[in-house]
């Protein structure tokens, strides 16, 4: 399929799968004092998505021991999973939020329960003590500050300074929300001059997380962990109409673009310069520029045939400068994907799960159209 300019479609997430669990064998406390009593050979696991009487029984036990504060409704939801996870930590079990044989044994053994902190006791002491939380989360809580790496150059609607000198934008909002969920302050590190320096700050543990319009790539995945995408879009081209016509001659414009062999402008230090352009357009002559404005100006002057970036930035030019449509045209590459995600240190596995849970619970995965509607002032026509 040749790349073409298409309408934007909204991302829909599939509903969570739910399965019914109606039986769960309860091991009475007396069985631990009776060697002849044998636990059942198999017990169905309970996990996120389970429901039924077994889950109700689980919730009752968790509530009795101070771990669960939600309704006894028989639905294994996020609150139930978190209660199980906290129980497992306090019992010294594998903390995975799944109720199996070992978790069930601990729930039904009063002597074990009294030998460890219950949640009610923990609430009276320090919920953020090192005995409760994984070290990556605990380190942030102990410091009291979430350090977020962001590119030093403004890139609205993701991050930019307003006239009052305050940072605003989608990435800034996300960072502040995650800090609030953790109950800590936030610090933005804007020392990075190019996007990969943001990745390096996180890789070297100089920042807890990078939220900076970062494209997912295999090269970056060698250094850091990626969150689930919070923006999903396609790649795009801004093409000089006259130069495209010269190249086309007896060919269709789509064929020229598919096999582009002219000059292709990109921003230096981005994944478009380091990876995407070379793999997508191997015959093109890659020309790197310091800024996106420089790339766009070069396209308008016909110094390069096309500019290569994500469809949001390409569309932003046309929306802000409608007169430019006389000289340039936009192309969305329908068979491509440019997903933006947060980057997290390679050994912060639980913090990664925390961030992904936040994104999932808030159903955050923007499309280009949703971003344009969310930040209309960014895309309005330039007078």
mmCIF file of C-alpha atoms in Angstrom:
data_model
loop_
_atom_site.group_PDB
_atom_site.id
_atom_site.type_symbol
_atom_site.label_atom_id
_atom_site.label_comp_id
_atom_site.label_asym_id
_atom_site.label_seq_id
_atom_site.Cartn_x
_atom_site.Cartn_y
_atom_site.Cartn_z
ATOM 1 C CA UNK A 1 0.000 0.000 0.000
ATOM 2 C CA UNK A 2 1.368 3.401 -0.969
ATOM 3 C CA UNK A 3 1.504 6.056 1.764
ATOM 4 C CA UNK A 4 -1.288 8.578 1.570
ATOM 5 C CA UNK A 5 -2.944 11.339 3.537
ATOM 6 C CA UNK A 6 -5.834 9.827 5.431
ATOM 7 C CA UNK A 7 -8.319 10.864 8.086
ATOM 8 C CA UNK A 8 -7.386 10.403 11.691
ATOM 9 C CA UNK A 9 -8.957 7.523 13.584
ATOM 10 C CA UNK A 10 -9.563 7.322 17.282
ATOM 11 C CA UNK A 11 -7.881 4.628 19.316
ATOM 12 C CA UNK A 12 -10.242 2.192 21.012
ATOM 13 C CA UNK A 13 -9.119 -0.152 23.737
ATOM 14 C CA UNK A 14 -10.538 -3.654 24.020
ATOM 15 C CA UNK A 15 -12.490 -4.297 27.215
ATOM 16 C CA UNK A 16 -10.707 -6.242 29.921
ATOM 17 C CA UNK A 17 -11.289 -9.974 29.848
ATOM 18 C CA UNK A 18 -13.292 -11.286 32.791
ATOM 19 C CA UNK A 19 -13.509 -14.863 33.863
ATOM 20 C CA UNK A 20 -15.712 -16.404 36.524
ATOM 21 C CA UNK A 21 -14.200 -18.321 39.413
ATOM 22 C CA UNK A 22 -16.796 -19.986 41.623
ATOM 23 C CA UNK A 23 -14.714 -22.300 43.785
ATOM 24 C CA UNK A 24 -11.749 -21.769 46.043
ATOM 25 C CA UNK A 25 -10.724 -24.292 48.640
ATOM 26 C CA UNK A 26 -10.229 -22.779 52.079
ATOM 27 C CA UNK A 27 -7.659 -24.418 54.318
ATOM 28 C CA UNK A 28 -8.764 -24.142 57.948
ATOM 29 C CA UNK A 29 -6.295 -23.091 60.600
ATOM 30 C CA UNK A 30 -6.688 -26.481 62.321
ATOM 31 C CA UNK A 31 -5.111 -28.219 59.359
ATOM 32 C CA UNK A 32 -1.782 -26.605 60.176
ATOM 33 C CA UNK A 33 -1.817 -28.312 63.553
ATOM 34 C CA UNK A 34 -2.837 -31.656 62.099
ATOM 35 C CA UNK A 35 -0.124 -33.349 60.009
ATOM 36 C CA UNK A 36 -2.715 -35.734 58.607
ATOM 37 C CA UNK A 37 -4.636 -32.895 57.003
ATOM 38 C CA UNK A 38 -3.476 -32.392 53.438
ATOM 39 C CA UNK A 39 -4.122 -29.319 51.350
ATOM 40 C CA UNK A 40 -5.888 -29.836 48.046
ATOM 41 C CA UNK A 41 -3.637 -30.778 45.172
ATOM 42 C CA UNK A 42 -4.871 -27.942 42.989
ATOM 43 C CA UNK A 43 -6.458 -24.614 43.725
ATOM 44 C CA UNK A 44 -7.687 -22.253 41.014
ATOM 45 C CA UNK A 45 -5.709 -19.036 41.024
ATOM 46 C CA UNK A 46 -7.483 -15.751 41.511
ATOM 47 C CA UNK A 47 -6.222 -12.679 39.700
ATOM 48 C CA UNK A 48 -7.319 -9.458 38.062
ATOM 49 C CA UNK A 49 -10.483 -10.216 36.080
ATOM 50 C CA UNK A 50 -11.698 -13.114 38.252
ATOM 51 C CA UNK A 51 -15.132 -12.890 39.882
ATOM 52 C CA UNK A 52 -17.579 -14.965 41.879
ATOM 53 C CA UNK A 53 -18.028 -16.371 45.372
ATOM 54 C CA UNK A 54 -14.339 -17.248 45.710
ATOM 55 C CA UNK A 55 -13.414 -13.617 45.196
ATOM 56 C CA UNK A 56 -16.032 -12.557 47.742
ATOM 57 C CA UNK A 57 -14.460 -14.920 50.264
ATOM 58 C CA UNK A 58 -11.026 -13.508 49.469
ATOM 59 C CA UNK A 59 -12.217 -9.917 49.909
ATOM 60 C CA UNK A 60 -13.797 -10.765 53.277
ATOM 61 C CA UNK A 61 -10.520 -12.260 54.528
ATOM 62 C CA UNK A 62 -8.496 -9.315 53.287
ATOM 63 C CA UNK A 63 -10.915 -6.861 54.898
ATOM 64 C CA UNK A 64 -10.883 -8.761 58.210
ATOM 65 C CA UNK A 65 -7.112 -8.444 58.306
ATOM 66 C CA UNK A 66 -7.137 -4.753 57.371
ATOM 67 C CA UNK A 67 -5.834 -5.004 53.819
ATOM 68 C CA UNK A 68 -8.972 -4.300 51.822
ATOM 69 C CA UNK A 69 -11.281 -1.305 52.146
ATOM 70 C CA UNK A 70 -13.490 -1.752 49.091
ATOM 71 C CA UNK A 71 -16.914 -3.370 48.729
ATOM 72 C CA UNK A 72 -17.364 -7.135 49.046
ATOM 73 C CA UNK A 73 -18.711 -7.505 45.525
ATOM 74 C CA UNK A 74 -16.897 -10.610 44.262
ATOM 75 C CA UNK A 75 -15.043 -8.680 41.545
ATOM 76 C CA UNK A 76 -11.254 -8.983 41.465
ATOM 77 C CA UNK A 77 -10.530 -5.374 40.490
ATOM 78 C CA UNK A 78 -7.500 -3.117 40.900
ATOM 79 C CA UNK A 79 -8.282 -2.465 44.582
ATOM 80 C CA UNK A 80 -8.468 -6.177 45.299
ATOM 81 C CA UNK A 81 -5.229 -6.808 43.429
ATOM 82 C CA UNK A 82 -3.469 -4.045 45.370
ATOM 83 C CA UNK A 83 -4.752 -5.486 48.661
ATOM 84 C CA UNK A 84 -3.407 -8.927 47.715
ATOM 85 C CA UNK A 85 -0.104 -7.396 46.667
ATOM 86 C CA UNK A 86 0.290 -5.582 50.007
ATOM 87 C CA UNK A 87 -0.672 -8.731 51.884
ATOM 88 C CA UNK A 88 1.936 -10.746 49.988
ATOM 89 C CA UNK A 89 4.634 -8.185 50.777
ATOM 90 C CA UNK A 90 3.789 -8.205 54.479
ATOM 91 C CA UNK A 91 3.871 -12.019 54.500
ATOM 92 C CA UNK A 92 7.209 -12.223 52.732
ATOM 93 C CA UNK A 93 5.632 -13.954 49.727
ATOM 94 C CA UNK A 94 6.206 -13.453 46.045
ATOM 95 C CA UNK A 95 4.326 -10.202 45.431
ATOM 96 C CA UNK A 96 2.491 -10.618 42.119
ATOM 97 C CA UNK A 97 -1.103 -9.766 43.052
ATOM 98 C CA UNK A 98 -2.218 -13.317 42.208
ATOM 99 C CA UNK A 99 -3.798 -15.595 44.828
ATOM 100 C CA UNK A 100 -2.328 -19.082 44.637
ATOM 101 C CA UNK A 101 -1.662 -21.862 47.164
ATOM 102 C CA UNK A 102 0.951 -19.996 49.251
ATOM 103 C CA UNK A 103 -1.085 -16.803 49.509
ATOM 104 C CA UNK A 104 -4.178 -18.797 50.446
ATOM 105 C CA UNK A 105 -2.287 -20.695 53.161
ATOM 106 C CA UNK A 106 -1.084 -17.441 54.687
ATOM 107 C CA UNK A 107 -4.591 -15.963 54.636
ATOM 108 C CA UNK A 108 -5.927 -18.956 56.555
ATOM 109 C CA UNK A 109 -3.126 -19.260 59.116
ATOM 110 C CA UNK A 110 -3.706 -16.954 62.121
ATOM 111 C CA UNK A 111 -0.269 -17.677 63.554
ATOM 112 C CA UNK A 112 1.380 -16.415 60.384
ATOM 113 C CA UNK A 113 -0.829 -13.362 60.256
ATOM 114 C CA UNK A 114 0.061 -12.299 63.772
ATOM 115 C CA UNK A 115 3.775 -12.757 63.138
ATOM 116 C CA UNK A 116 3.807 -10.059 60.476
ATOM 117 C CA UNK A 117 2.583 -6.461 60.235
ATOM 118 C CA UNK A 118 -1.034 -6.153 59.190
ATOM 119 C CA UNK A 119 -2.106 -3.209 57.118
ATOM 120 C CA UNK A 120 -3.921 -1.698 60.089
ATOM 121 C CA UNK A 121 -0.640 -1.727 62.014
ATOM 122 C CA UNK A 122 1.235 -0.355 59.067
ATOM 123 C CA UNK A 123 -1.176 2.567 58.860
ATOM 124 C CA UNK A 124 -0.279 3.376 62.424
ATOM 125 C CA UNK A 125 3.432 3.368 61.570
ATOM 126 C CA UNK A 126 4.920 4.354 58.231
ATOM 127 C CA UNK A 127 3.276 3.143 55.045
ATOM 128 C CA UNK A 128 6.385 4.100 53.109
ATOM 129 C CA UNK A 129 8.851 2.110 55.211
ATOM 130 C CA UNK A 130 11.442 0.071 53.357
ATOM 131 C CA UNK A 131 9.853 -3.190 54.550
ATOM 132 C CA UNK A 132 6.701 -2.405 52.575
ATOM 133 C CA UNK A 133 7.721 -1.111 49.172
ATOM 134 C CA UNK A 134 10.039 -2.192 46.352
ATOM 135 C CA UNK A 135 13.380 -0.335 46.358
ATOM 136 C CA UNK A 136 12.739 1.671 43.172
ATOM 137 C CA UNK A 137 9.513 3.150 44.564
ATOM 138 C CA UNK A 138 11.012 3.469 48.044
ATOM 139 C CA UNK A 139 13.984 5.437 46.751
ATOM 140 C CA UNK A 140 11.696 8.062 45.194
ATOM 141 C CA UNK A 141 9.585 8.273 48.350
ATOM 142 C CA UNK A 142 12.629 8.608 50.605
ATOM 143 C CA UNK A 143 13.960 11.425 48.429
ATOM 144 C CA UNK A 144 10.539 13.043 48.334
ATOM 145 C CA UNK A 145 11.074 14.195 44.752
ATOM 146 C CA UNK A 146 10.344 12.657 41.350
ATOM 147 C CA UNK A 147 13.037 13.752 38.877
ATOM 148 C CA UNK A 148 11.639 13.999 35.334
ATOM 149 C CA UNK A 149 13.958 14.470 32.350
ATOM 150 C CA UNK A 150 12.595 16.734 29.606
ATOM 151 C CA UNK A 151 14.290 18.117 26.502
ATOM 152 C CA UNK A 152 15.654 21.631 26.985
ATOM 153 C CA UNK A 153 14.059 22.947 23.788
ATOM 154 C CA UNK A 154 10.333 23.678 23.903
ATOM 155 C CA UNK A 155 8.068 21.392 21.900
ATOM 156 C CA UNK A 156 4.385 22.290 22.332
ATOM 157 C CA UNK A 157 1.897 20.799 23.021
ATOM 158 C CA UNK A 158 4.159 18.413 24.933
ATOM 159 C CA UNK A 159 6.388 20.779 26.902
ATOM 160 C CA UNK A 160 7.027 24.522 26.750
ATOM 161 C CA UNK A 161 7.354 27.570 28.966
ATOM 162 C CA UNK A 162 4.459 30.025 29.095
ATOM 163 C CA UNK A 163 4.988 33.810 29.375
ATOM 164 C CA UNK A 164 5.110 33.444 33.159
ATOM 165 C CA UNK A 165 8.032 31.025 32.890
ATOM 166 C CA UNK A 166 5.944 28.024 33.937
ATOM 167 C CA UNK A 167 6.265 24.662 32.209
ATOM 168 C CA UNK A 168 3.067 23.518 30.516
ATOM 169 C CA UNK A 169 1.978 20.771 28.127
ATOM 170 C CA UNK A 170 0.931 17.138 27.986
ATOM 171 C CA UNK A 171 4.264 15.694 29.166
ATOM 172 C CA UNK A 172 4.428 18.177 32.038
ATOM 173 C CA UNK A 173 0.871 17.313 33.100
ATOM 174 C CA UNK A 174 1.680 13.597 33.035
ATOM 175 C CA UNK A 175 4.783 14.055 35.165
ATOM 176 C CA UNK A 176 2.908 16.134 37.722
ATOM 177 C CA UNK A 177 0.088 13.590 37.910
ATOM 178 C CA UNK A 178 2.471 10.688 38.507
ATOM 179 C CA UNK A 179 4.245 12.682 41.230
ATOM 180 C CA UNK A 180 0.903 13.351 42.907
ATOM 181 C CA UNK A 181 0.047 9.649 42.802
ATOM 182 C CA UNK A 182 3.351 8.953 44.556
ATOM 183 C CA UNK A 183 2.778 11.760 47.040
ATOM 184 C CA UNK A 184 6.075 13.515 46.258
ATOM 185 C CA UNK A 185 7.285 16.804 44.783
ATOM 186 C CA UNK A 186 8.474 17.043 41.176
ATOM 187 C CA UNK A 187 11.666 18.370 39.599
ATOM 188 C CA UNK A 188 12.121 18.791 35.842
ATOM 189 C CA UNK A 189 15.654 18.307 34.508
ATOM 190 C CA UNK A 190 15.941 20.143 31.176
ATOM 191 C CA UNK A 191 19.692 19.793 30.696
ATOM 192 C CA UNK A 192 19.280 17.505 27.647
ATOM 193 C CA UNK A 193 20.030 19.219 24.332
ATOM 194 C CA UNK A 194 18.801 16.339 22.133
ATOM 195 C CA UNK A 195 16.222 13.603 22.715
ATOM 196 C CA UNK A 196 18.771 10.824 23.233
ATOM 197 C CA UNK A 197 20.337 12.804 26.069
ATOM 198 C CA UNK A 198 16.992 12.495 27.861
ATOM 199 C CA UNK A 199 17.308 8.723 27.489
ATOM 200 C CA UNK A 200 20.894 8.856 28.789
ATOM 201 C CA UNK A 201 19.853 10.809 31.897
ATOM 202 C CA UNK A 202 17.382 8.054 32.742
ATOM 203 C CA UNK A 203 19.802 5.266 31.818
ATOM 204 C CA UNK A 204 22.424 6.660 34.222
ATOM 205 C CA UNK A 205 19.844 7.129 37.006
ATOM 206 C CA UNK A 206 20.146 10.907 36.929
ATOM 207 C CA UNK A 207 16.387 11.028 36.428
ATOM 208 C CA UNK A 208 13.617 8.702 37.583
ATOM 209 C CA UNK A 209 11.682 9.003 34.339
ATOM 210 C CA UNK A 210 11.888 10.699 30.959
ATOM 211 C CA UNK A 211 8.688 12.240 29.576
ATOM 212 C CA UNK A 212 9.749 14.132 26.494
ATOM 213 C CA UNK A 213 7.892 13.128 23.335
ATOM 214 C CA UNK A 214 10.161 10.111 22.989
ATOM 215 C CA UNK A 215 9.573 7.635 20.186
ATOM 216 C CA UNK A 216 9.842 3.938 21.005
ATOM 217 C CA UNK A 217 12.833 2.328 19.295
ATOM 218 C CA UNK A 218 14.901 -0.822 19.657
ATOM 219 C CA UNK A 219 18.085 1.191 20.076
ATOM 220 C CA UNK A 220 16.683 3.015 23.089
ATOM 221 C CA UNK A 221 15.193 -0.204 24.474
ATOM 222 C CA UNK A 222 18.751 -1.471 24.990
ATOM 223 C CA UNK A 223 19.257 1.205 27.649
ATOM 224 C CA UNK A 224 15.889 1.858 29.272
ATOM 225 C CA UNK A 225 12.416 0.471 29.823
ATOM 226 C CA UNK A 226 9.495 1.893 27.850
ATOM 227 C CA UNK A 227 6.090 2.502 29.358
ATOM 228 C CA UNK A 228 2.920 1.734 27.443
ATOM 229 C CA UNK A 229 2.390 4.356 24.709
ATOM 230 C CA UNK A 230 0.555 7.498 25.752
ATOM 231 C CA UNK A 231 0.378 8.847 22.185
ATOM 232 C CA UNK A 232 -0.060 6.714 19.066
ATOM 233 C CA UNK A 233 0.409 8.291 15.652
ATOM 234 C CA UNK A 234 1.957 7.715 12.255
ATOM 235 C CA UNK A 235 4.971 9.117 10.478
ATOM 236 C CA UNK A 236 4.500 11.916 7.983
ATOM 237 C CA UNK A 237 6.126 13.911 5.205
ATOM 238 C CA UNK A 238 5.993 17.573 4.284
ATOM 239 C CA UNK A 239 6.685 17.617 0.542
ATOM 240 C CA UNK A 240 7.579 20.483 -1.829
ATOM 241 C CA UNK A 241 4.888 20.362 -4.539
ATOM 242 C CA UNK A 242 7.084 21.700 -7.360
ATOM 243 C CA UNK A 243 10.002 19.384 -6.601
ATOM 244 C CA UNK A 244 7.640 16.423 -6.342
ATOM 245 C CA UNK A 245 6.169 17.257 -9.768
ATOM 246 C CA UNK A 246 9.657 17.401 -11.271
ATOM 247 C CA UNK A 247 10.484 14.007 -9.799
ATOM 248 C CA UNK A 248 7.189 12.440 -10.831
ATOM 249 C CA UNK A 249 7.184 13.123 -14.602
ATOM 250 C CA UNK A 250 5.376 9.997 -15.852
ATOM 251 C CA UNK A 251 5.131 8.421 -12.406
ATOM 252 C CA UNK A 252 2.420 8.696 -9.839
ATOM 253 C CA UNK A 253 3.369 10.903 -6.842
ATOM 254 C CA UNK A 254 2.807 7.908 -4.549
ATOM 255 C CA UNK A 255 5.486 5.954 -6.407
ATOM 256 C CA UNK A 256 7.969 8.808 -6.068
ATOM 257 C CA UNK A 257 7.361 8.980 -2.327
ATOM 258 C CA UNK A 258 7.497 5.223 -1.888
ATOM 259 C CA UNK A 259 10.910 5.116 -3.575
ATOM 260 C CA UNK A 260 12.103 8.550 -2.549
ATOM 261 C CA UNK A 261 15.658 9.178 -3.726
ATOM 262 C CA UNK A 262 15.919 12.943 -3.313
ATOM 263 C CA UNK A 263 17.007 15.034 -0.331
ATOM 264 C CA UNK A 264 15.104 14.273 2.861
ATOM 265 C CA UNK A 265 15.287 16.744 5.750
ATOM 266 C CA UNK A 266 15.272 15.578 9.394
ATOM 267 C CA UNK A 267 16.163 16.997 12.788
ATOM 268 C CA UNK A 268 19.587 15.896 13.964
ATOM 269 C CA UNK A 269 19.718 13.603 16.982
ATOM 270 C CA UNK A 270 16.157 12.330 16.592
ATOM 271 C CA UNK A 271 15.054 8.778 15.797
ATOM 272 C CA UNK A 272 14.039 10.068 12.376
ATOM 273 C CA UNK A 273 17.662 10.994 11.688
ATOM 274 C CA UNK A 274 19.273 8.029 13.426
ATOM 275 C CA UNK A 275 16.942 5.239 12.389
ATOM 276 C CA UNK A 276 13.602 5.872 10.685
ATOM 277 C CA UNK A 277 14.872 7.735 7.596
ATOM 278 C CA UNK A 278 17.617 5.224 6.845
ATOM 279 C CA UNK A 279 15.319 2.221 7.064
ATOM 280 C CA UNK A 280 12.203 3.706 5.482
ATOM 281 C CA UNK A 281 13.924 5.627 2.650
ATOM 282 C CA UNK A 282 17.294 3.913 2.029
ATOM 283 C CA UNK A 283 17.771 5.628 -1.348
ATOM 284 C CA UNK A 284 17.197 9.143 -0.024
ATOM 285 C CA UNK A 285 19.959 11.601 0.764
ATOM 286 C CA UNK A 286 19.481 12.402 4.456
ATOM 287 C CA UNK A 287 20.066 16.057 5.336
ATOM 288 C CA UNK A 288 20.129 16.893 9.056
ATOM 289 C CA UNK A 289 19.068 20.255 10.484
ATOM 290 C CA UNK A 290 19.357 21.705 13.954
ATOM 291 C CA UNK A 291 15.672 22.626 14.280
ATOM 292 C CA UNK A 292 12.319 21.689 12.762
ATOM 293 C CA UNK A 293 11.817 25.271 11.606
ATOM 294 C CA UNK A 294 15.019 24.967 9.584
ATOM 295 C CA UNK A 295 13.758 21.739 7.993
ATOM 296 C CA UNK A 296 10.403 23.269 7.055
ATOM 297 C CA UNK A 297 12.021 26.383 5.599
ATOM 298 C CA UNK A 298 14.326 24.243 3.485
ATOM 299 C CA UNK A 299 11.310 22.355 2.095
ATOM 300 C CA UNK A 300 9.544 25.592 1.209
ATOM 301 C CA UNK A 301 12.634 26.828 -0.642
ATOM 302 C CA UNK A 302 12.977 23.539 -2.509
ATOM 303 C CA UNK A 303 16.401 22.835 -1.005
ATOM 304 C CA UNK A 304 15.121 19.418 0.082
ATOM 305 C CA UNK A 305 12.309 17.427 -1.475
ATOM 306 C CA UNK A 306 10.604 16.567 1.795
ATOM 307 C CA UNK A 307 10.721 16.877 5.581
ATOM 308 C CA UNK A 308 10.269 13.710 7.644
ATOM 309 C CA UNK A 309 8.698 13.696 11.100
ATOM 310 C CA UNK A 310 5.607 12.502 12.949
ATOM 311 C CA UNK A 311 2.198 13.351 11.502
ATOM 312 C CA UNK A 312 1.377 15.723 14.376
ATOM 313 C CA UNK A 313 4.270 18.071 13.579
ATOM 314 C CA UNK A 314 3.541 17.823 9.864
ATOM 315 C CA UNK A 315 -0.129 18.636 10.378
ATOM 316 C CA UNK A 316 0.757 21.465 12.765
ATOM 317 C CA UNK A 317 2.493 23.335 9.924
ATOM 318 C CA UNK A 318 -0.534 23.184 7.651
ATOM 319 C CA UNK A 319 -2.974 24.190 10.408
ATOM 320 C CA UNK A 320 -0.857 27.098 11.602
ATOM 321 C CA UNK A 321 0.159 28.255 8.102
ATOM 322 C CA UNK A 322 -2.707 27.422 5.714
ATOM 323 C CA UNK A 323 -1.174 29.540 2.921
ATOM 324 C CA UNK A 324 1.788 27.184 2.883
ATOM 325 C CA UNK A 325 -0.448 24.586 1.169
ATOM 326 C CA UNK A 326 0.302 26.386 -2.088
ATOM 327 C CA UNK A 327 3.924 25.274 -1.899
ATOM 328 C CA UNK A 328 3.860 22.140 0.230
ATOM 329 C CA UNK A 329 1.632 19.128 0.794
ATOM 330 C CA UNK A 330 1.381 16.672 3.641
ATOM 331 C CA UNK A 331 1.559 12.900 3.449
ATOM 332 C CA UNK A 332 0.681 10.521 6.277
ATOM 333 C CA UNK A 333 2.419 7.163 5.928
ATOM 334 C CA UNK A 334 -0.453 4.834 6.741
ATOM 335 C CA UNK A 335 1.689 1.727 7.165
ATOM 336 C CA UNK A 336 3.947 3.279 9.805
ATOM 337 C CA UNK A 337 3.726 3.820 13.536
ATOM 338 C CA UNK A 338 5.323 6.373 15.820
ATOM 339 C CA UNK A 339 4.342 5.593 19.400
ATOM 340 C CA UNK A 340 5.426 7.930 22.189
ATOM 341 C CA UNK A 341 6.213 6.496 25.595
ATOM 342 C CA UNK A 342 7.927 7.377 28.846
ATOM 343 C CA UNK A 343 11.378 5.963 29.558
ATOM 344 C CA UNK A 344 12.276 4.462 32.920
ATOM 345 C CA UNK A 345 15.593 3.132 34.306
ATOM 346 C CA UNK A 346 16.326 -0.438 33.259
ATOM 347 C CA UNK A 347 16.099 -1.726 36.846
ATOM 348 C CA UNK A 348 12.927 0.144 37.920
ATOM 349 C CA UNK A 349 10.536 -2.698 37.160
ATOM 350 C CA UNK A 350 7.970 -1.906 39.822
ATOM 351 C CA UNK A 351 7.971 1.804 39.000
ATOM 352 C CA UNK A 352 7.327 0.812 35.372
ATOM 353 C CA UNK A 353 4.310 -1.219 36.507
ATOM 354 C CA UNK A 354 3.156 1.750 38.595
ATOM 355 C CA UNK A 355 3.347 4.108 35.591
ATOM 356 C CA UNK A 356 1.588 1.634 33.301
ATOM 357 C CA UNK A 357 -1.171 1.176 35.864
ATOM 358 C CA UNK A 358 -1.644 4.951 35.939
ATOM 359 C CA UNK A 359 -1.874 5.101 32.134
ATOM 360 C CA UNK A 360 -4.270 2.157 32.009
ATOM 361 C CA UNK A 361 -6.611 3.358 34.756
ATOM 362 C CA UNK A 362 -6.836 6.782 33.120
ATOM 363 C CA UNK A 363 -7.211 5.302 29.626
ATOM 364 C CA UNK A 364 -4.388 7.486 28.285
ATOM 365 C CA UNK A 365 -3.360 6.851 24.688
ATOM 366 C CA UNK A 366 -3.936 9.963 22.616
ATOM 367 C CA UNK A 367 -4.390 10.154 18.871
ATOM 368 C CA UNK A 368 -3.327 13.135 16.765
ATOM 369 C CA UNK A 369 -6.919 14.306 16.493
ATOM 370 C CA UNK A 370 -7.381 14.171 20.266
ATOM 371 C CA UNK A 371 -4.233 16.232 20.840
ATOM 372 C CA UNK A 372 -5.372 18.863 18.351
ATOM 373 C CA UNK A 373 -8.716 19.095 20.150
ATOM 374 C CA UNK A 374 -7.056 19.180 23.580
ATOM 375 C CA UNK A 375 -4.623 21.971 22.691
ATOM 376 C CA UNK A 376 -6.410 24.079 20.052
ATOM 377 C CA UNK A 377 -4.312 27.199 20.714
ATOM 378 C CA UNK A 378 -1.145 25.366 19.698
ATOM 379 C CA UNK A 379 -2.556 24.526 16.277
ATOM 380 C CA UNK A 380 -4.413 27.735 15.514
ATOM 381 C CA UNK A 381 -3.566 29.777 12.414
ATOM 382 C CA UNK A 382 -0.566 32.069 12.720
ATOM 383 C CA UNK A 383 -1.608 35.650 11.808
#
